[in-house]
Amino acid sequence: MKVLEVKHAKKQFDGVSVLKDINLEVNEGEVVSIIGPSGSGKSTLLRCCTFLETLDDGSIAYGEKEVVTSVDGKACYGSRQQQREALGNFGLVFQNFNLFPHYSVLKNIMDAPVAVQKRDAKEVEKEARALLQKMGLSDKADAYPCQLSGGQQQRVSIARALAMNPKILFFDEPTSALDPELTLEILKVIKELAEEKMTMVIVTHEMNFARDVSNRMIFMDQGVIVEETTPEEMFKSDNERTREFLGRYHDLS
């Protein structure tokens, strides 16, 4: 079943095209990794999919519901209600955690399900504590973000995204702010989610991880999708640009 479909997405910043006619489909249970050099449009694509940026043209559909429609070469967004409903489809994990510093860990996780989804606070708290246990953070419920390591903060961010019961999780370079030891900690969590068949789109520079965890990989450069294929095929690619990019990662034997 199709969870996300993006068609002919275009986005400019100050007259510079950052996304040039991007098409993306993600099916239920798939893990799709997006790789490419800095400035290739990877994070902008995620931000457009999650409505943090608006498309100039193109369409975005979650399931059967098209939230953004292309009309006469311009992206037209649905009503506020339609956008609010679409928000329930996805969770987003940022590279810099983006936790509320004045909220406890538990409140960070509970806030959106209670305030946005209007769910019962006792039920949400029970789920939030179960998520903390899953993340190995049962003893940190009453702690504040500043009292946690970067890896712990990112695990809270993942728990917060999961608390919304999303159909798809987006990760925007979730380990780029972490040292190597903490990076492994977060990659292990994401790998476990993949094993549980969580639908995910991951922007990452961790090539070995992307190869191990993905059903599909997308290589972007200068606002276009250069190549989209299985990890096995991606790492054997004949495409000159793909080979040049992957050749920078010497540990890819």
GROMACS .gro file of C-alpha atoms in nm, residues 100-105 140-148 153:
model
   16
  100PHE     CA    1   1.147   2.161   2.423
  101PRO     CA    2   1.416   2.253   2.680
  102HIS     CA    3   1.162   2.359   2.946
  103TYR     CA    4   0.966   2.030   2.926
  104SER     CA    5   1.063   1.706   3.095
  105VAL     CA    6   1.138   1.407   2.872
  140LYS     CA    7   1.486   0.955   3.231
  141ALA     CA    8   1.112   1.040   3.227
  142ASP     CA    9   1.152   1.330   3.470
  143ALA     CA   10   1.485   1.453   3.334
  144TYR     CA   11   1.520   1.762   3.114
  145PRO     CA   12   1.693   1.764   2.773
  146CYS     CA   13   1.997   1.951   2.908
  147GLN     CA   14   2.061   1.659   3.147
  148LEU     CA   15   2.084   1.406   2.862
  153GLN     CA   16   1.816   1.334   2.332
   0.00000   0.00000   0.00000
